[in-house]
């Protein structure tokens, strides 16, 4: 299960809000202490008894509002518009307090005592209280956490991680903590987590001069919602109250992006202040990045790369050739350090180190393409593990990656230099997450990021079966797209000898010879050819041989095990697995039973499975072709998809029966 980010905010003295928490800190009901099973989910190892938050937007009314961007504010001008001025005026503040109580039901939930809270920048917590409660001799005994157990770690310049562990936690304990951070990372409230929640309650007071948009995400409906006006500190305001009761645990499912895209939560975005435009907008982000020394300005200072670029593309005249050659050059000469980001180091430092994060390599690629005469824009991306982009909330933190875009008269290229074993015009699968934002003075806007390739493997086998039940012959693998990337990475990272050892061992094959073809040519299929001997795919019972014809690529497990699915099925890219096998039967035997040919299809050509068996005198030809032709399926299509896999598994499990003449 991937980690669901915690949501952190500013601080306020909440006694002013006039809303009391549902429970007093330290006042634990005896029935909660005695609970051994959560009635709504008897399998739960722990349950959030309540998760309570309350907040207040505090915006100055003197005509100045601090921007989301560092070192600038937006001020009302005499002509009615707003201008960027120096930092120093009062900021918009979102002040917050949170109170959480959790019941530990089973030993496997003891890790819930380890709490991680992310807060903005180098800030600290204004308040943190935490305690554990155990039932001893019929009495509730409290163990308070000492301040010595609180640790702060600067993850980045913008994020500090606060960690602490509650003491004396055991099966049956109740733990609780209250914290008041003094800075914000997100305007959201999450109702759902990886364990069930009995009650999640959130209060927000918003002054009337501030408007915001809100969107509910996920598949859990609000149990209660209340909105009413009230006076607060001399201001007109609206009080919003959100409640979700009996929220089930979020269950991770196959073929999803990050959990944070699917958990039930409410997302807020400031729309306007005093009827003026929003503090942040995508247009402002575009302008800011174009003017930034470490982003847009970097691409105007690339003349020192001109000589090197001319050497790389010498003799080439066509645009695709030049783009491909430059891409290959950067991939082969610069190593990706596996870190993501969209702000690069200086290009000269990157040249010296020959290594960098995704932004370093892609800005180097863009710079050389510019020197080759191409018009290049950078495209901000949120990778699949980072989450979907919410366009209604124009925050730069939604992005964690950057790629290159080139528009030619013939087509638009989207390029990335981090994966050296992918074709030049294919993006890594991590980038296939909807749309990206083009940062450009001319082409600014959203662009679809499609999958240009698929996961594809073709296996061809020509085998002979001995009367002892041993298969012998040739097997040829052809890898394309993302399967070729995986193969090439395994091959080069392990080395040929270790790769072959692990490949044969995982299949229990005896390899008599091996050959690898076009492993270095990313614009071609990667091929692996083997001479093999296999003992475990046929069972000889004297007069009868039972033969499993799938020596590879047999599907044996359905990834979709749940009875129902609430979330979309997101493959990211298309899939194709082809298996062609000819098996010559031993002398003295004849074919008694073979599987029937079959074609299975998903609605709207979402997927297709073709299985064909042909008898040829003393041989059998088996062809299997499994395809997923859509990258995204809605929950209503889940049952069809689940049954599709079930039928494929059942068909590929059918055996061939041979008997003595």
XYZ file of C-alpha atoms in Angstrom:
661
model
C 0.000 0.000 0.000
C 1.367 3.327 -0.986
C 1.544 6.081 1.677
C -1.332 8.541 1.647
C 0.051 12.062 2.340
C -1.012 13.740 5.577
C -2.730 17.115 5.221
C -1.188 19.926 7.214
C -2.267 23.513 7.861
C -1.721 26.777 9.858
C -2.715 27.406 13.515
C -5.422 29.440 15.304
C -6.752 29.764 18.847
C -9.809 27.663 18.186
C -11.730 28.556 21.268
C -12.658 31.624 19.216
C -14.383 29.472 16.629
C -17.146 28.510 19.014
C -16.955 24.840 18.028
C -15.969 22.241 20.583
C -14.261 18.987 19.579
C -16.509 15.924 19.818
C -14.287 14.508 22.551
C -12.057 16.009 25.196
C -8.402 15.023 25.047
C -7.841 12.172 27.494
C -11.537 11.426 28.034
C -11.731 7.881 26.618
C -15.092 6.058 26.782
C -14.854 2.677 28.510
C -16.687 0.975 25.625
C -13.880 2.044 23.275
C -11.249 0.684 25.636
C -13.063 -2.669 25.818
C -13.629 -2.921 22.070
C -11.934 -6.006 20.584
C -13.588 -6.013 17.156
C -14.838 -3.082 15.098
C -18.454 -4.044 14.300
C -18.515 -2.405 10.866
C -15.365 -4.261 9.735
C -14.434 -7.330 11.761
C -11.211 -7.752 9.769
C -9.875 -4.308 10.696
C -6.593 -4.286 12.606
C -7.316 -0.755 13.846
C -9.999 1.889 13.534
C -9.930 5.691 13.635
C -12.449 6.453 16.360
C -12.608 10.050 15.249
C -10.590 12.479 13.136
C -11.531 16.064 13.925
C -10.324 19.266 12.307
C -11.291 22.917 12.393
C -9.929 25.879 10.500
C -10.300 29.538 9.664
C -9.259 31.654 6.689
C -7.649 34.867 7.921
C -7.192 37.448 5.128
C -6.089 41.072 5.694
C -8.493 43.727 4.409
C -5.929 46.466 3.824
C -5.778 45.868 0.069
C -2.771 43.586 0.019
C -2.630 39.838 -0.321
C 0.434 37.669 -0.372
C 0.872 35.547 -3.484
C 1.517 31.824 -3.476
C 4.822 32.620 -5.149
C 7.920 33.244 -3.102
C 9.102 36.810 -2.575
C 6.152 38.597 -4.148
C 2.758 39.992 -3.167
C -0.217 41.253 -5.153
C -1.439 44.767 -4.303
C -4.489 46.716 -5.440
C -3.489 49.479 -7.870
C -5.137 52.836 -8.368
C -6.369 51.762 -11.802
C -8.306 48.873 -10.261
C -5.849 46.183 -11.317
C -3.318 44.441 -9.122
C 0.442 44.553 -9.306
C 3.325 42.494 -7.994
C 5.143 44.342 -5.217
C 7.837 43.483 -2.710
C 7.268 40.921 -0.003
C 6.346 42.155 3.442
C 2.604 42.570 3.532
C 0.320 40.345 5.544
C -0.349 36.908 4.040
C -3.488 34.901 3.574
C -3.436 32.483 6.479
C -5.218 29.194 6.785
C -5.152 28.238 10.438
C -5.827 24.739 11.586
C -6.034 22.230 14.437
C -6.439 18.447 14.267
C -7.399 15.840 16.888
C -7.082 12.117 16.072
C -7.975 9.065 18.170
C -7.242 5.472 17.054
C -8.065 2.065 18.543
C -5.432 -0.679 18.072
C -7.255 -4.005 17.640
C -4.544 -6.351 16.376
C -0.770 -6.674 16.660
C -0.238 -5.951 12.973
C -1.506 -2.403 13.609
C 1.139 -1.518 16.206
C 2.921 0.532 13.549
C 0.071 3.031 13.800
C 1.918 4.386 16.838
C 4.542 5.867 14.475
C 3.187 9.228 13.325
C 4.561 11.301 10.437
C 3.399 14.874 9.820
C 4.658 17.043 6.968
C 4.640 20.818 7.505
C 5.681 23.669 5.271
C 9.254 24.892 5.164
C 11.329 25.022 8.335
C 8.308 25.803 10.527
C 7.497 24.012 13.751
C 4.325 22.954 15.566
C 2.695 25.456 17.885
C 1.240 22.592 19.868
C 1.596 18.818 19.942
C 0.069 16.501 22.556
C 0.004 12.728 22.349
C -0.849 9.887 24.736
C -1.548 6.158 24.897
C -4.313 4.568 26.978
C -4.416 0.972 28.212
C -6.918 -0.916 30.323
C -5.182 -2.269 33.448
C -7.123 -3.994 36.225
C -10.328 -2.456 34.959
C -8.924 1.085 34.964
C -7.793 3.309 32.085
C -4.089 4.156 32.461
C -2.649 7.062 30.458
C 0.970 7.181 29.217
C 1.936 10.620 27.906
C 4.514 11.115 25.191
C 7.533 13.166 26.223
C 8.912 15.972 24.081
C 12.165 14.022 23.738
C 10.417 11.696 21.315
C 9.598 14.398 18.743
C 11.944 14.746 15.763
C 12.137 17.236 12.884
C 13.717 16.519 9.509
C 14.035 18.961 6.604
C 12.976 16.884 3.612
C 13.304 19.802 1.194
C 13.515 23.566 1.463
C 9.708 23.602 1.467
C 8.836 20.576 3.595
C 9.720 19.567 7.150
C 8.800 16.125 8.445
C 7.705 15.824 12.066
C 7.879 12.278 13.470
C 7.011 10.836 16.866
C 6.107 7.466 18.359
C 3.458 7.033 21.008
C 4.688 5.071 24.046
C 3.495 1.773 25.525
C 1.294 0.804 22.581
C -0.010 -2.763 22.546
C -2.960 -4.736 21.283
C -6.069 -3.088 22.771
C -4.493 0.365 23.235
C -6.145 3.633 22.290
C -3.812 6.355 21.011
C -4.604 9.999 20.400
C -2.801 13.152 19.413
C -3.557 16.828 18.804
C -1.394 19.142 16.740
C -1.462 22.737 15.531
C 0.988 23.418 12.700
C 1.806 26.981 11.754
C 2.046 26.568 7.981
C 0.136 24.869 5.194
C 0.907 22.360 2.452
C -2.610 21.714 1.180
C -6.172 23.043 1.356
C -7.835 19.657 1.747
C -9.497 17.407 4.270
C -9.305 13.622 3.976
C -12.183 11.488 5.236
C -10.723 8.092 4.354
C -7.552 6.201 5.200
C -6.117 2.706 5.038
C -8.081 1.656 8.131
C -11.801 2.322 8.720
C -12.902 5.602 10.296
C -15.886 5.748 12.622
C -16.294 9.525 12.354
C -14.453 12.185 10.355
C -15.553 15.750 11.090
C -14.305 19.033 9.687
C -15.298 22.641 10.454
C -14.260 25.593 8.289
C -15.071 29.283 8.769
C -14.579 31.456 5.675
C -14.925 35.265 5.602
C -17.401 36.503 2.987
C -14.717 38.499 1.176
C -12.989 35.242 0.304
C -14.580 32.726 -2.056
C -13.329 29.269 -2.841
C -14.172 26.278 -4.949
C -14.506 22.856 -3.433
C -14.740 19.413 -4.954
C -15.533 16.121 -3.315
C -13.315 13.267 -4.462
C -13.893 9.564 -4.015
C -16.922 7.379 -3.525
C -17.918 8.147 0.077
C -20.879 10.499 0.522
C -21.113 13.070 3.276
C -23.239 11.966 6.225
C -23.858 15.568 7.253
C -23.263 18.981 5.731
C -24.234 22.335 7.182
C -23.568 25.867 5.950
C -24.729 28.992 7.741
C -23.696 32.597 8.103
C -22.315 34.063 11.280
C -20.380 37.085 12.493
C -16.766 36.412 13.383
C -14.373 39.041 14.783
C -16.434 41.809 13.213
C -16.558 40.103 9.805
C -19.349 38.372 7.946
C -18.422 34.745 7.468
C -19.844 31.357 6.587
C -19.442 28.290 8.703
C -19.111 24.973 6.865
C -19.471 21.646 8.655
C -18.589 18.351 6.934
C -19.116 14.908 8.494
C -18.569 11.353 7.238
C -19.581 8.455 9.467
C -18.591 4.787 9.202
C -16.060 5.325 6.422
C -14.630 2.024 5.147
C -10.898 1.506 4.774
C -9.431 2.407 1.415
C -8.367 -0.784 -0.342
C -5.502 -0.704 -2.815
C -6.414 -2.250 -6.158
C -4.372 -3.238 -9.235
C -3.901 -0.749 -12.069
C -4.260 2.489 -10.153
C -2.154 5.608 -9.957
C -1.387 6.891 -6.457
C -3.918 6.178 -3.690
C -4.294 9.915 -3.179
C -6.215 10.132 -6.469
C -8.993 7.884 -5.168
C -9.372 8.262 -1.407
C -12.439 10.219 -0.347
C -11.594 13.793 0.535
C -12.683 17.343 -0.082
C -10.352 19.663 -1.997
C -10.489 23.443 -1.692
C -9.089 26.137 -3.953
C -9.227 29.895 -3.365
C -11.207 31.480 -6.216
C -11.216 35.185 -5.335
C -10.489 37.702 -2.603
C -12.740 40.735 -2.226
C -14.124 40.031 -5.725
C -10.640 40.204 -7.227
C -9.122 37.402 -9.264
C -7.595 34.400 -7.543
C -4.197 34.867 -5.978
C -2.870 32.017 -8.102
C -3.621 31.006 -11.677
C -2.031 28.796 -14.295
C -1.302 31.903 -16.364
C 0.612 33.452 -13.477
C 2.550 30.240 -12.975
C 3.453 30.251 -16.674
C 4.695 33.850 -16.522
C 6.592 33.256 -13.319
C 8.400 30.203 -14.668
C 9.287 31.859 -17.961
C 10.934 34.680 -16.000
C 12.630 32.357 -13.517
C 16.431 32.173 -13.764
C 16.292 28.449 -13.000
C 13.616 27.616 -15.551
C 12.712 29.733 -18.594
C 15.811 31.927 -18.525
C 17.996 28.799 -18.490
C 16.886 28.013 -22.042
C 18.037 31.436 -23.288
C 21.640 30.805 -22.204
C 22.570 27.728 -24.217
C 25.049 29.109 -26.796
C 27.945 27.214 -25.206
C 26.268 23.982 -26.380
C 26.170 25.001 -30.046
C 29.493 23.444 -31.078
C 28.768 20.145 -29.350
C 25.268 20.021 -30.842
C 26.567 20.606 -34.370
C 28.944 17.657 -33.974
C 26.111 15.405 -32.806
C 23.825 16.171 -35.780
C 26.522 16.545 -38.436
C 25.340 15.194 -41.786
C 21.674 14.983 -40.804
C 19.001 17.002 -42.620
C 15.630 15.648 -41.485
C 14.009 16.822 -38.247
C 13.211 13.316 -36.875
C 16.809 12.249 -37.435
C 18.193 15.267 -35.598
C 15.763 14.895 -32.707
C 16.524 11.195 -32.392
C 20.298 11.712 -32.539
C 20.286 14.446 -29.879
C 18.001 12.400 -27.642
C 20.266 9.359 -27.952
C 23.325 11.505 -27.213
C 21.875 12.883 -23.967
C 20.607 9.450 -22.865
C 23.982 7.786 -23.466
C 26.135 10.527 -21.952
C 24.046 11.601 -18.951
C 22.799 9.329 -16.180
C 19.479 9.831 -14.416
C 19.877 9.678 -10.606
C 16.223 8.526 -10.203
C 15.178 11.837 -8.600
C 12.224 13.787 -10.002
C 11.767 17.539 -10.246
C 11.133 20.404 -12.630
C 13.874 22.867 -11.629
C 17.293 21.975 -13.101
C 20.785 22.697 -11.883
C 22.936 24.972 -14.040
C 23.655 23.356 -17.398
C 27.415 23.612 -16.983
C 27.251 21.730 -13.672
C 25.185 19.049 -15.364
C 27.838 18.763 -18.088
C 30.536 18.315 -15.460
C 28.707 15.708 -13.397
C 27.207 13.814 -16.358
C 24.418 12.932 -13.974
C 21.290 14.590 -12.633
C 17.590 14.474 -11.865
C 14.817 14.379 -14.458
C 14.815 18.170 -14.847
C 18.600 18.262 -15.342
C 18.520 15.745 -18.175
C 15.451 17.158 -19.879
C 16.698 20.741 -19.751
C 19.974 19.529 -21.253
C 17.977 17.805 -23.994
C 15.881 20.936 -24.593
C 18.965 23.166 -24.712
C 20.689 21.050 -27.360
C 17.495 20.868 -29.408
C 17.273 24.673 -29.297
C 20.836 24.895 -30.580
C 19.813 22.542 -33.393
C 17.188 25.088 -34.472
C 14.057 23.637 -32.880
C 11.470 25.605 -30.937
C 11.218 23.816 -27.600
C 8.768 24.259 -24.740
C 8.961 22.612 -21.347
C 5.904 20.708 -20.133
C 5.102 20.323 -16.439
C 3.889 16.833 -15.541
C 2.582 15.021 -12.500
C 3.829 11.440 -12.566
C 1.476 8.549 -11.864
C 2.808 8.063 -8.335
C 2.382 11.784 -7.636
C -1.297 12.045 -8.538
C -3.768 13.506 -10.989
C -3.799 17.235 -11.706
C -6.788 19.217 -10.422
C -7.107 22.062 -12.893
C -9.422 24.048 -10.648
C -6.593 24.394 -8.104
C -3.653 26.185 -9.788
C -0.877 25.159 -7.410
C 2.656 24.405 -8.669
C 2.989 21.648 -6.045
C 0.720 19.519 -8.233
C 3.687 18.950 -10.559
C 6.850 16.968 -9.871
C 8.353 16.406 -13.324
C 9.135 18.163 -16.596
C 9.472 16.934 -20.195
C 10.180 18.597 -23.560
C 7.791 19.500 -26.366
C 8.702 20.245 -29.984
C 6.116 21.352 -32.536
C 7.056 20.744 -36.166
C 4.819 21.152 -39.238
C 4.296 17.390 -39.249
C 3.747 16.520 -35.584
C 4.302 17.379 -31.948
C 7.063 15.476 -30.142
C 7.033 14.854 -26.405
C 10.486 13.838 -25.215
C 12.187 12.608 -22.070
C 15.870 11.729 -21.638
C 15.786 9.633 -18.456
C 15.198 6.147 -19.928
C 18.043 5.263 -22.263
C 16.387 2.015 -23.368
C 13.194 3.626 -24.690
C 12.792 4.932 -28.269
C 13.433 8.654 -28.493
C 9.754 9.580 -28.968
C 8.329 7.294 -26.245
C 7.766 8.689 -22.758
C 8.403 6.651 -19.601
C 5.235 4.997 -18.267
C 5.500 7.168 -15.139
C 4.558 10.213 -17.266
C 1.345 8.722 -18.673
C -1.008 10.514 -16.318
C -3.470 12.608 -18.279
C -2.308 16.058 -19.335
C 0.707 18.293 -18.897
C 0.983 22.095 -18.754
C 3.029 23.650 -21.565
C 5.095 26.543 -20.221
C 5.476 28.891 -23.169
C 5.100 32.481 -24.322
C 3.389 31.180 -27.472
C 2.027 27.678 -26.840
C 0.944 27.951 -23.204
C -1.849 25.553 -22.278
C -2.727 21.949 -21.551
C -1.542 19.095 -23.729
C -2.625 15.443 -23.742
C 0.149 12.997 -22.897
C -0.655 9.813 -24.803
C 1.128 6.468 -24.733
C 3.058 6.156 -28.009
C 3.916 2.537 -27.358
C 2.585 -0.476 -25.442
C 3.730 -3.439 -23.378
C 4.247 -6.071 -26.043
C 5.921 -9.470 -26.060
C 5.808 -12.032 -28.867
C 6.951 -15.580 -28.129
C 7.491 -18.139 -30.863
C 8.303 -21.760 -30.008
C 9.100 -24.780 -32.188
C 9.253 -27.819 -29.899
C 9.322 -31.592 -30.050
C 7.903 -33.783 -27.291
C 9.689 -37.016 -26.394
C 7.798 -40.085 -25.250
C 9.274 -39.426 -21.798
C 7.436 -36.096 -21.675
C 10.377 -33.772 -22.327
C 9.963 -30.712 -24.560
C 12.977 -29.764 -26.647
C 13.548 -27.099 -29.269
C 13.740 -23.378 -29.953
C 12.043 -20.461 -28.226
C 12.295 -16.897 -29.553
C 11.272 -13.798 -27.576
C 10.631 -10.431 -29.227
C 10.150 -7.483 -26.884
C 8.610 -4.160 -27.886
C 7.761 -0.902 -26.113
C 7.699 -1.029 -22.319
C 8.418 -4.774 -22.320
C 11.565 -4.034 -24.337
C 12.514 -1.376 -21.776
C 12.133 -3.856 -18.908
C 14.105 -6.537 -20.755
C 16.954 -4.196 -21.692
C 17.218 -2.764 -18.169
C 17.357 -6.266 -16.661
C 19.857 -7.432 -19.255
C 22.305 -4.537 -18.850
C 21.943 -4.049 -15.093
C 22.487 -7.742 -14.308
C 24.866 -8.569 -17.117
C 24.215 -11.321 -19.645
C 25.445 -14.205 -17.503
C 23.357 -13.300 -14.442
C 20.343 -12.410 -16.569
C 20.391 -15.823 -18.264
C 20.908 -17.592 -14.944
C 17.872 -15.919 -13.353
C 15.732 -16.225 -16.488
C 16.325 -19.970 -16.835
C 16.067 -20.614 -13.107
C 12.703 -18.875 -12.784
C 11.318 -21.181 -15.469
C 13.294 -24.345 -14.589
C 14.617 -24.534 -18.113
C 17.786 -26.268 -19.243
C 19.367 -23.892 -21.775
C 21.543 -25.460 -24.434
C 22.289 -22.170 -26.210
C 21.325 -18.509 -26.195
C 21.472 -15.535 -28.561
C 20.570 -11.870 -28.040
C 19.792 -9.621 -31.018
C 19.439 -5.805 -31.313
C 19.686 -5.324 -27.566
C 21.404 -1.949 -28.084
C 19.077 -0.704 -30.823
C 16.137 0.988 -29.114
C 14.370 1.620 -32.422
C 14.172 -2.143 -33.033
C 12.642 -5.081 -31.230
C 14.899 -6.626 -28.607
C 15.199 -10.359 -29.270
C 16.322 -13.342 -27.220
C 16.613 -16.818 -28.756
C 17.115 -20.008 -26.760
C 17.596 -23.727 -27.335
C 15.820 -25.399 -24.437
C 14.884 -28.612 -22.717
C 11.865 -28.670 -20.358
C 10.688 -31.545 -18.174
C 7.845 -30.057 -16.125
C 5.275 -29.236 -18.826
C 4.161 -32.789 -19.616
C 3.059 -35.706 -17.448
C 3.658 -39.204 -18.810
C 1.301 -41.846 -17.400
C 2.369 -44.691 -19.660
C -0.271 -44.830 -22.343
C -1.326 -41.187 -21.859
C 0.608 -37.891 -21.853
C -0.975 -34.726 -20.469
C 0.687 -31.680 -22.005
C 0.589 -28.026 -20.929
C 1.368 -26.176 -24.173
C 2.150 -22.832 -22.470
C 5.835 -22.857 -21.612
C 5.683 -19.056 -21.167
C 3.195 -16.183 -20.950
C 0.499 -18.325 -19.366
C -1.889 -16.269 -17.250
C -2.592 -18.087 -13.982
C -3.805 -15.368 -11.620
C -6.614 -12.849 -12.020
C -5.464 -9.429 -10.752
C -9.091 -8.448 -10.171
C -10.152 -10.433 -7.105
C -12.645 -8.081 -5.437
C -16.340 -8.679 -6.004
C -16.785 -5.038 -6.998
C -14.649 -2.012 -7.768
C -15.282 1.629 -6.968
C -12.280 3.100 -8.742
C -11.311 3.342 -12.431
C -8.919 0.740 -13.844
C -5.969 2.720 -15.215
C -3.445 0.654 -17.181
C -1.548 3.704 -18.411
C -0.684 1.966 -21.684
C -2.015 -0.780 -23.939
C -0.914 -4.415 -23.572
C -0.353 -7.227 -26.040
C 0.986 -10.731 -25.297
C 1.354 -13.100 -28.248
C 2.250 -16.797 -27.982
C 2.778 -19.029 -31.028
C 3.859 -22.607 -30.416
C 4.292 -25.652 -32.648
C 4.668 -28.972 -30.829
C 5.624 -32.159 -32.662
C 4.267 -35.221 -30.845
C 6.358 -38.381 -30.313
C 6.079 -41.399 -32.587
C 3.623 -43.994 -31.404
C 1.272 -41.369 -29.937
C -1.779 -39.676 -31.367
C -3.749 -36.600 -30.409
C -6.717 -37.550 -28.253
C -7.981 -34.190 -26.945
C -7.115 -30.571 -27.702
C -8.630 -27.303 -26.424
C -11.288 -25.748 -28.606
C -10.465 -22.509 -30.383
C -12.091 -19.474 -28.830
C -12.390 -15.707 -29.192
C -13.309 -13.507 -26.215
C -13.893 -9.776 -26.477
C -14.568 -6.884 -24.150
C -17.271 -4.333 -25.005
C -16.230 -1.492 -27.305
C -13.055 -3.384 -28.260
C -11.569 -2.711 -24.842
C -9.757 -6.051 -24.987
C -9.587 -9.214 -27.035
C -8.319 -12.746 -26.535
C -7.858 -15.138 -29.431
C -7.008 -18.799 -28.871
C -6.562 -21.067 -31.837
C -5.511 -24.729 -32.062
C -4.718 -26.475 -35.372
C -3.797 -30.157 -35.846
C -1.168 -30.874 -38.491
C -0.624 -34.635 -38.765
C 1.939 -35.276 -36.028
C 2.043 -31.661 -34.782
C -0.143 -29.132 -33.016
C -0.076 -25.354 -33.541
C -1.278 -23.169 -30.656
C -1.793 -19.432 -31.031
C -2.763 -17.170 -28.129
C -3.132 -13.407 -28.399
C -4.117 -11.366 -25.328
C -4.803 -7.641 -25.818
C -5.866 -4.726 -23.655
C -6.792 -2.022 -26.156
C -7.917 0.772 -23.805
C -5.839 2.431 -21.144
C -8.735 3.429 -18.882
C -11.830 1.490 -17.803
C -14.605 2.955 -15.651
C -15.876 1.023 -12.609
C -19.027 -0.018 -14.499
C -16.790 -2.059 -16.823
C -15.107 -3.923 -13.975
C -17.292 -7.039 -14.055
C -16.668 -7.464 -17.776
C -12.933 -7.076 -17.266
C -12.856 -9.497 -14.339
C -14.752 -12.156 -16.298
C -12.509 -11.557 -19.315
C -9.457 -12.478 -17.237
C -11.266 -15.477 -15.726
C -12.009 -16.888 -19.162
C -8.476 -16.298 -20.404
C -7.030 -18.091 -17.355
C -9.408 -21.011 -17.772
C -8.678 -21.364 -21.480
C -4.907 -21.228 -21.107
C -5.109 -23.871 -18.350
C -6.601 -26.466 -20.704
C -4.262 -29.319 -21.543
C -3.578 -31.432 -24.610
C -4.077 -35.172 -24.168
C -2.008 -37.667 -26.176
C -2.450 -41.423 -26.109
C -0.556 -44.361 -27.499
C -1.815 -45.716 -30.767
